[in-house]
Tab-separated table of C-alpha atoms and ligand atoms in Angstrom:
chain	number	residue	atom	x	y	z
A	1	MET	CA	95.769	22.186	186.849
A	2	LYS	CA	99.196	23.536	186.055
A	3	LYS	CA	98.778	26.947	184.537
A	4	GLY	CA	101.363	27.879	181.942
A	5	LYS	CA	100.798	24.558	180.219
A	6	LYS	CA	98.042	23.992	177.679
A	7	LEU	CA	95.004	22.685	179.530
A	8	ILE	CA	93.024	19.854	177.987
A	9	VAL	CA	89.963	18.747	179.936
A	10	ALA	CA	87.905	15.691	179.030
A	11	ASN	CA	84.205	15.844	179.824
A	12	TRP	CA	82.988	12.258	179.572
A	13	LYS	CA	79.440	13.271	180.504
A	14	MET	CA	77.375	10.130	181.386
A	15	ASN	CA	79.806	7.742	179.657
A	16	PRO	CA	80.987	5.011	179.454
A	17	GLY	CA	78.476	2.589	180.942
A	18	THR	CA	80.788	0.275	182.889
A	19	ALA	CA	83.827	0.558	185.165
A	20	ALA	CA	85.802	-1.782	182.902
A	21	GLU	CA	85.289	0.449	179.871
A	22	ALA	CA	86.037	3.546	181.909
A	23	ARG	CA	89.267	2.031	183.215
A	24	ALA	CA	90.456	1.131	179.711
A	25	LEU	CA	89.701	4.622	178.417
A	26	PHE	CA	91.411	6.221	181.417
A	27	LEU	CA	94.562	4.129	180.977
A	28	ALA	CA	94.763	4.935	177.258
A	29	THR	CA	94.348	8.630	178.078
A	30	ARG	CA	97.002	8.396	180.784
A	31	ARG	CA	99.421	6.906	178.266
A	32	ALA	CA	98.874	9.792	175.855
A	33	ALA	CA	99.140	12.363	178.650
A	34	SER	CA	102.427	10.907	179.924
A	35	GLU	CA	104.047	11.665	176.565
A	36	ALA	CA	102.923	15.303	176.503
A	37	ARG	CA	104.989	17.357	178.918
A	38	ARG	CA	103.648	20.696	177.758
A	39	VAL	CA	100.038	19.752	178.333
A	40	SER	CA	98.081	19.392	181.540
A	41	VAL	CA	95.365	16.768	181.045
A	42	THR	CA	92.297	16.539	183.275
A	43	VAL	CA	89.610	13.870	183.055
A	44	CYS	CA	86.102	14.522	184.370
A	45	PRO	CA	84.418	11.107	184.535
A	46	PRO	CA	81.011	10.354	186.045
A	47	PHE	CA	81.065	10.413	189.878
A	48	PRO	CA	81.151	6.596	190.392
A	49	PHE	CA	84.527	6.312	188.638
A	50	LEU	CA	86.344	9.084	190.528
A	51	SER	CA	87.631	6.944	193.413
A	52	LEU	CA	88.807	4.269	191.025
A	53	PHE	CA	90.800	6.811	189.032
A	54	SER	CA	92.343	8.551	192.017
A	55	ARG	CA	94.379	5.364	192.459
A	56	LEU	CA	95.288	5.234	188.754
A	57	SER	CA	96.175	8.808	187.910
A	58	ASN	CA	99.863	8.466	188.973
A	59	GLY	CA	100.281	12.224	188.925
A	60	VAL	CA	99.956	12.163	185.141
A	61	ILE	CA	96.285	13.066	184.914
A	62	SER	CA	94.355	15.483	187.091
A	63	LEU	CA	90.946	14.400	188.277
A	64	GLY	CA	87.954	16.629	187.724
A	65	SER	CA	84.306	16.315	188.682
A	66	GLN	CA	81.422	17.246	186.404
A	67	ASP	CA	79.649	19.098	189.196
A	68	ALA	CA	79.848	19.881	192.915
A	69	PHE	CA	77.234	20.967	195.433
A	70	TRP	CA	77.282	24.474	196.941
A	71	ARG	CA	77.993	23.420	200.498
A	72	ASN	CA	79.501	20.664	202.620
A	73	GLY	CA	77.231	18.414	204.647
A	74	GLY	CA	73.528	18.558	205.301
A	75	PRO	CA	70.269	17.014	204.099
A	76	HIS	CA	70.965	17.096	200.352
A	77	THR	CA	70.075	13.684	198.958
A	78	GLY	CA	72.054	12.712	195.902
A	79	GLU	CA	74.467	15.635	196.014
A	80	VAL	CA	78.267	15.481	196.261
A	81	SER	CA	80.148	18.090	198.284
A	82	PRO	CA	83.435	19.843	197.469
A	83	GLU	CA	84.857	18.361	200.692
A	84	MET	CA	84.146	14.795	199.517
A	85	LEU	CA	85.626	15.500	196.096
A	86	LYS	CA	88.807	16.927	197.571
A	87	ASP	CA	89.107	13.942	199.891
A	88	ILE	CA	89.224	11.473	196.980
A	89	GLY	CA	91.790	13.417	194.968
A	90	VAL	CA	89.706	15.660	192.749
A	91	THR	CA	91.544	18.914	192.035
A	92	ILE	CA	89.029	20.744	189.854
A	93	SER	CA	85.243	20.794	189.626
A	94	MET	CA	83.279	21.823	186.610
A	95	VAL	CA	80.199	23.918	187.336
A	96	GLY	CA	77.505	25.393	185.120
A	97	HIS	CA	77.747	23.040	182.168
A	98	SER	CA	75.059	23.995	179.646
A	99	GLU	CA	73.466	20.542	179.850
A	100	ARG	CA	72.820	21.192	183.547
A	101	ARG	CA	71.851	24.828	183.053
A	102	ALA	CA	69.311	23.697	180.436
A	103	ARG	CA	67.457	21.648	183.038
A	104	TRP	CA	67.516	23.422	186.362
A	105	GLU	CA	70.675	25.328	187.211
A	106	THR	CA	70.396	29.089	187.438
A	107	ASP	CA	73.309	31.517	187.283
A	108	ASP	CA	72.871	31.987	191.027
A	109	ILE	CA	73.208	28.271	191.766
A	110	VAL	CA	76.262	28.043	189.523
A	111	SER	CA	77.822	31.012	191.307
A	112	ARG	CA	77.238	29.473	194.740
A	113	LYS	CA	78.766	26.223	193.562
A	114	ALA	CA	81.812	27.991	192.111
A	115	GLN	CA	82.438	29.839	195.377
A	116	ALA	CA	81.995	26.656	197.465
A	117	VAL	CA	84.489	24.795	195.294
A	118	VAL	CA	87.260	27.412	195.520
A	119	ARG	CA	86.647	27.943	199.224
A	120	GLU	CA	87.387	24.245	199.686
A	121	GLY	CA	90.776	24.744	198.028
A	122	LEU	CA	89.882	23.182	194.706
A	123	SER	CA	90.034	24.836	191.295
A	124	VAL	CA	86.798	25.491	189.471
A	125	LEU	CA	86.037	25.264	185.768
A	126	VAL	CA	83.136	27.620	185.151
A	127	CYS	CA	81.210	26.972	181.926
A	128	ILE	CA	79.599	29.868	180.105
A	129	GLY	CA	78.299	30.372	176.585
A	130	GLU	CA	75.473	31.822	174.558
A	131	ARG	CA	72.597	29.731	173.251
A	132	ALA	CA	72.611	31.300	169.792
A	133	ARG	CA	74.149	34.158	167.829
A	134	ASP	CA	72.260	36.972	166.142
A	135	GLU	CA	73.472	39.341	163.451
A	136	ASN	CA	73.126	42.431	165.647
A	137	GLY	CA	75.540	41.073	168.234
A	138	ASP	CA	72.900	41.093	170.999
A	139	PHE	CA	74.341	37.800	172.215
A	140	PHE	CA	77.301	39.724	173.608
A	141	GLY	CA	74.912	41.382	176.069
A	142	VAL	CA	73.462	37.993	177.011
A	143	LEU	CA	76.938	36.630	177.580
A	144	ARG	CA	77.945	39.658	179.653
A	145	GLU	CA	74.923	39.233	181.937
A	146	GLN	CA	75.584	35.510	182.271
A	147	ILE	CA	79.212	36.108	183.257
A	148	LYS	CA	78.296	38.815	185.775
A	149	ALA	CA	75.627	36.658	187.418
A	150	THR	CA	77.757	33.518	187.343
A	151	PHE	CA	80.671	35.250	189.073
A	152	SER	CA	78.587	37.384	191.426
A	153	LYS	CA	79.387	35.219	194.469
A	154	VAL	CA	82.991	34.381	193.609
A	155	GLN	CA	85.465	36.316	195.723
A	156	ARG	CA	88.353	38.037	193.991
A	157	ARG	CA	90.943	36.377	196.251
A	158	PHE	CA	90.057	32.998	194.711
A	159	LEU	CA	90.461	34.090	191.088
A	160	SER	CA	93.783	32.268	190.699
A	161	ASP	CA	91.821	29.023	191.156
A	162	VAL	CA	89.316	29.831	188.416
A	163	VAL	CA	89.316	28.624	184.810
A	164	ILE	CA	86.588	29.586	182.338
A	165	ALA	CA	85.263	27.244	179.652
A	166	TYR	CA	83.635	29.179	176.821
A	167	GLU	CA	81.149	26.729	175.316
A	168	PRO	CA	78.640	28.229	172.886
A	169	LEU	CA	75.602	25.937	172.881
A	170	TRP	CA	75.251	26.116	169.109
A	171	ALA	CA	78.681	24.474	168.727
A	172	ILE	CA	78.334	21.604	171.222
A	173	GLY	CA	77.947	17.988	170.162
A	174	LYS	CA	78.400	18.599	166.438
A	175	ASN	CA	80.931	17.801	163.763
A	176	TRP	CA	84.188	19.801	163.907
A	177	ARG	CA	83.034	21.710	160.797
A	178	ASP	CA	80.167	23.178	162.849
A	179	SER	CA	82.478	24.218	165.685
A	180	ALA	CA	83.207	27.902	166.306
A	181	SER	CA	85.942	29.272	164.056
A	182	PRO	CA	89.246	30.458	165.533
A	183	SER	CA	88.295	34.093	164.838
A	184	VAL	CA	84.943	33.734	166.623
A	185	VAL	CA	86.682	32.102	169.587
A	186	ARG	CA	89.370	34.810	169.678
A	187	GLU	CA	86.837	37.646	169.532
A	188	THR	CA	84.753	36.081	172.285
A	189	ALA	CA	87.771	35.344	174.487
A	190	ILE	CA	88.731	39.032	174.270
A	191	PHE	CA	85.163	39.977	175.198
A	192	ILE	CA	85.100	37.585	178.178
A	193	ARG	CA	88.388	39.027	179.455
A	194	LYS	CA	86.965	42.524	179.183
A	195	VAL	CA	83.903	41.597	181.255
A	196	MET	CA	86.125	39.866	183.829
A	197	ALA	CA	88.334	42.990	183.967
A	198	ASP	CA	85.243	45.160	184.528
A	199	MET	CA	84.295	42.903	187.440
A	200	PHE	CA	87.643	42.104	189.001
A	201	GLY	CA	90.208	44.547	187.608
A	202	ASP	CA	93.551	43.346	186.223
A	203	GLU	CA	93.260	39.963	187.955
A	204	GLY	CA	90.150	39.184	185.936
A	205	VAL	CA	92.228	39.190	182.769
A	206	THR	CA	94.542	36.458	184.070
A	207	VAL	CA	91.822	33.776	184.307
A	208	PRO	CA	92.604	31.109	181.668
A	209	ILE	CA	89.899	30.624	179.045
A	210	LEU	CA	89.305	27.237	177.447
A	211	TYR	CA	87.124	26.668	174.415
A	212	GLY	CA	84.674	23.767	174.157
A	213	GLY	CA	82.297	22.750	171.394
A	214	SER	CA	83.024	20.061	168.803
A	215	VAL	CA	86.790	20.219	169.034
A	216	GLY	CA	88.523	17.338	167.262
A	217	PRO	CA	91.952	16.593	165.834
A	218	GLU	CA	90.860	18.397	162.646
A	219	ASN	CA	90.348	21.850	164.175
A	220	ALA	CA	92.383	21.724	167.402
A	221	GLY	CA	95.586	23.107	165.884
A	222	ALA	CA	93.958	26.146	164.253
A	223	LEU	CA	91.950	26.937	167.386
A	224	LEU	CA	95.068	26.851	169.556
A	225	ARG	CA	97.050	28.921	167.065
A	226	ASP	CA	94.487	31.640	166.408
A	227	GLY	CA	91.805	31.329	169.094
A	228	ASP	CA	93.641	33.133	171.930
A	229	ILE	CA	92.780	30.353	174.391
A	230	ALA	CA	94.642	28.306	177.013
A	231	GLY	CA	93.231	24.951	175.918
A	232	PHE	CA	90.062	22.933	175.442
A	233	LEU	CA	87.132	21.281	177.144
A	234	ILE	CA	86.425	18.230	175.022
A	235	GLY	CA	83.198	16.239	175.051
A	236	HIS	CA	82.496	13.399	172.637
A	237	GLU	CA	86.014	13.234	171.171
A	238	SER	CA	87.385	12.480	174.651
A	239	LEU	CA	85.525	9.150	174.552
A	240	ASP	CA	87.558	8.124	171.514
A	241	ALA	CA	90.984	7.291	172.971
A	242	GLU	CA	92.784	7.689	169.652
A	243	ALA	CA	91.204	11.011	168.749
A	244	PHE	CA	91.807	12.368	172.237
A	245	ALA	CA	95.461	11.250	172.172
A	246	TRP	CA	95.822	13.023	168.854
A	247	ILE	CA	94.395	16.247	170.310
A	248	ILE	CA	96.835	15.992	173.235
A	249	ARG	CA	99.754	15.627	170.799
A	250	ILE	CA	98.571	18.620	168.763
A	251	ALA	CA	98.394	20.717	171.936
A	252	ASN	CA	101.845	19.551	172.971
A	253	ASP	CA	103.311	20.637	169.631
A	254	ALA	CA	101.384	23.908	169.417
B	1	PEP	C1	80.877	19.735	176.195
B	1	PEP	O1	79.663	19.508	176.191
B	1	PEP	O2	81.472	20.085	177.228
B	1	PEP	C2	81.614	19.565	174.934
B	1	PEP	C3	82.755	20.181	174.774
B	1	PEP	O3	81.023	18.732	174.049
B	1	PEP	P1	81.500	18.328	172.582
B	1	PEP	O4	83.001	18.329	172.539
B	1	PEP	O5	80.907	16.984	172.382
B	1	PEP	O6	80.921	19.371	171.662
């Protein structure tokens, strides 16, 4: 991930179903990315497609994984280590996505994974976000505790390899109209920076913050203009090659 550029990360989740479809989507995304010099585009496909794409990325697209295990080697059936990911050309691993946290991942597991990823020399995209908002603002406390626990095992010296994705659960997988507004994103980004500064000092403030949650071509421009963010993590709209190309162009012109 080249910091200084807008960062646009595609989270394909468990899609598409075949290598042929994945290849076509990847090539269309690569085309759009090659025309956007001011944007750094990362694609996080399902694990089986990573090796295929490491031969196709041509330096235009960075490869990301949707998860990584918290150590290299050992009796961990079904897991994929940071070492393996690095070896096939992955440069960033996402950890702590809410869809994984909802099933079994604790803050502690996410923190161990984040530390293992950066120790391997990869960047890490750490997902955080509140489940719901309440009128009293209690969710800020929930978010603060989540950030503190999620970063408890991450060493300060690796902070330059960390990116945060702020993904409020209430905004994920909806229509762009139900996404967080630019002012909500801005306010929360300021809050996240403050918590990171409390934990890590001035360096904590330099960690780029992406927003994710129902971003589409319709709201991308306003979020980049007024949301105080470095870019986006994009779910369902990244599976639509045209919509995703449009978002990349908007980010390039922002
Ligand atoms: C996500 O789940 O990471 C995400 C951003 O999803 P969507 O864009 O579909 O809301």
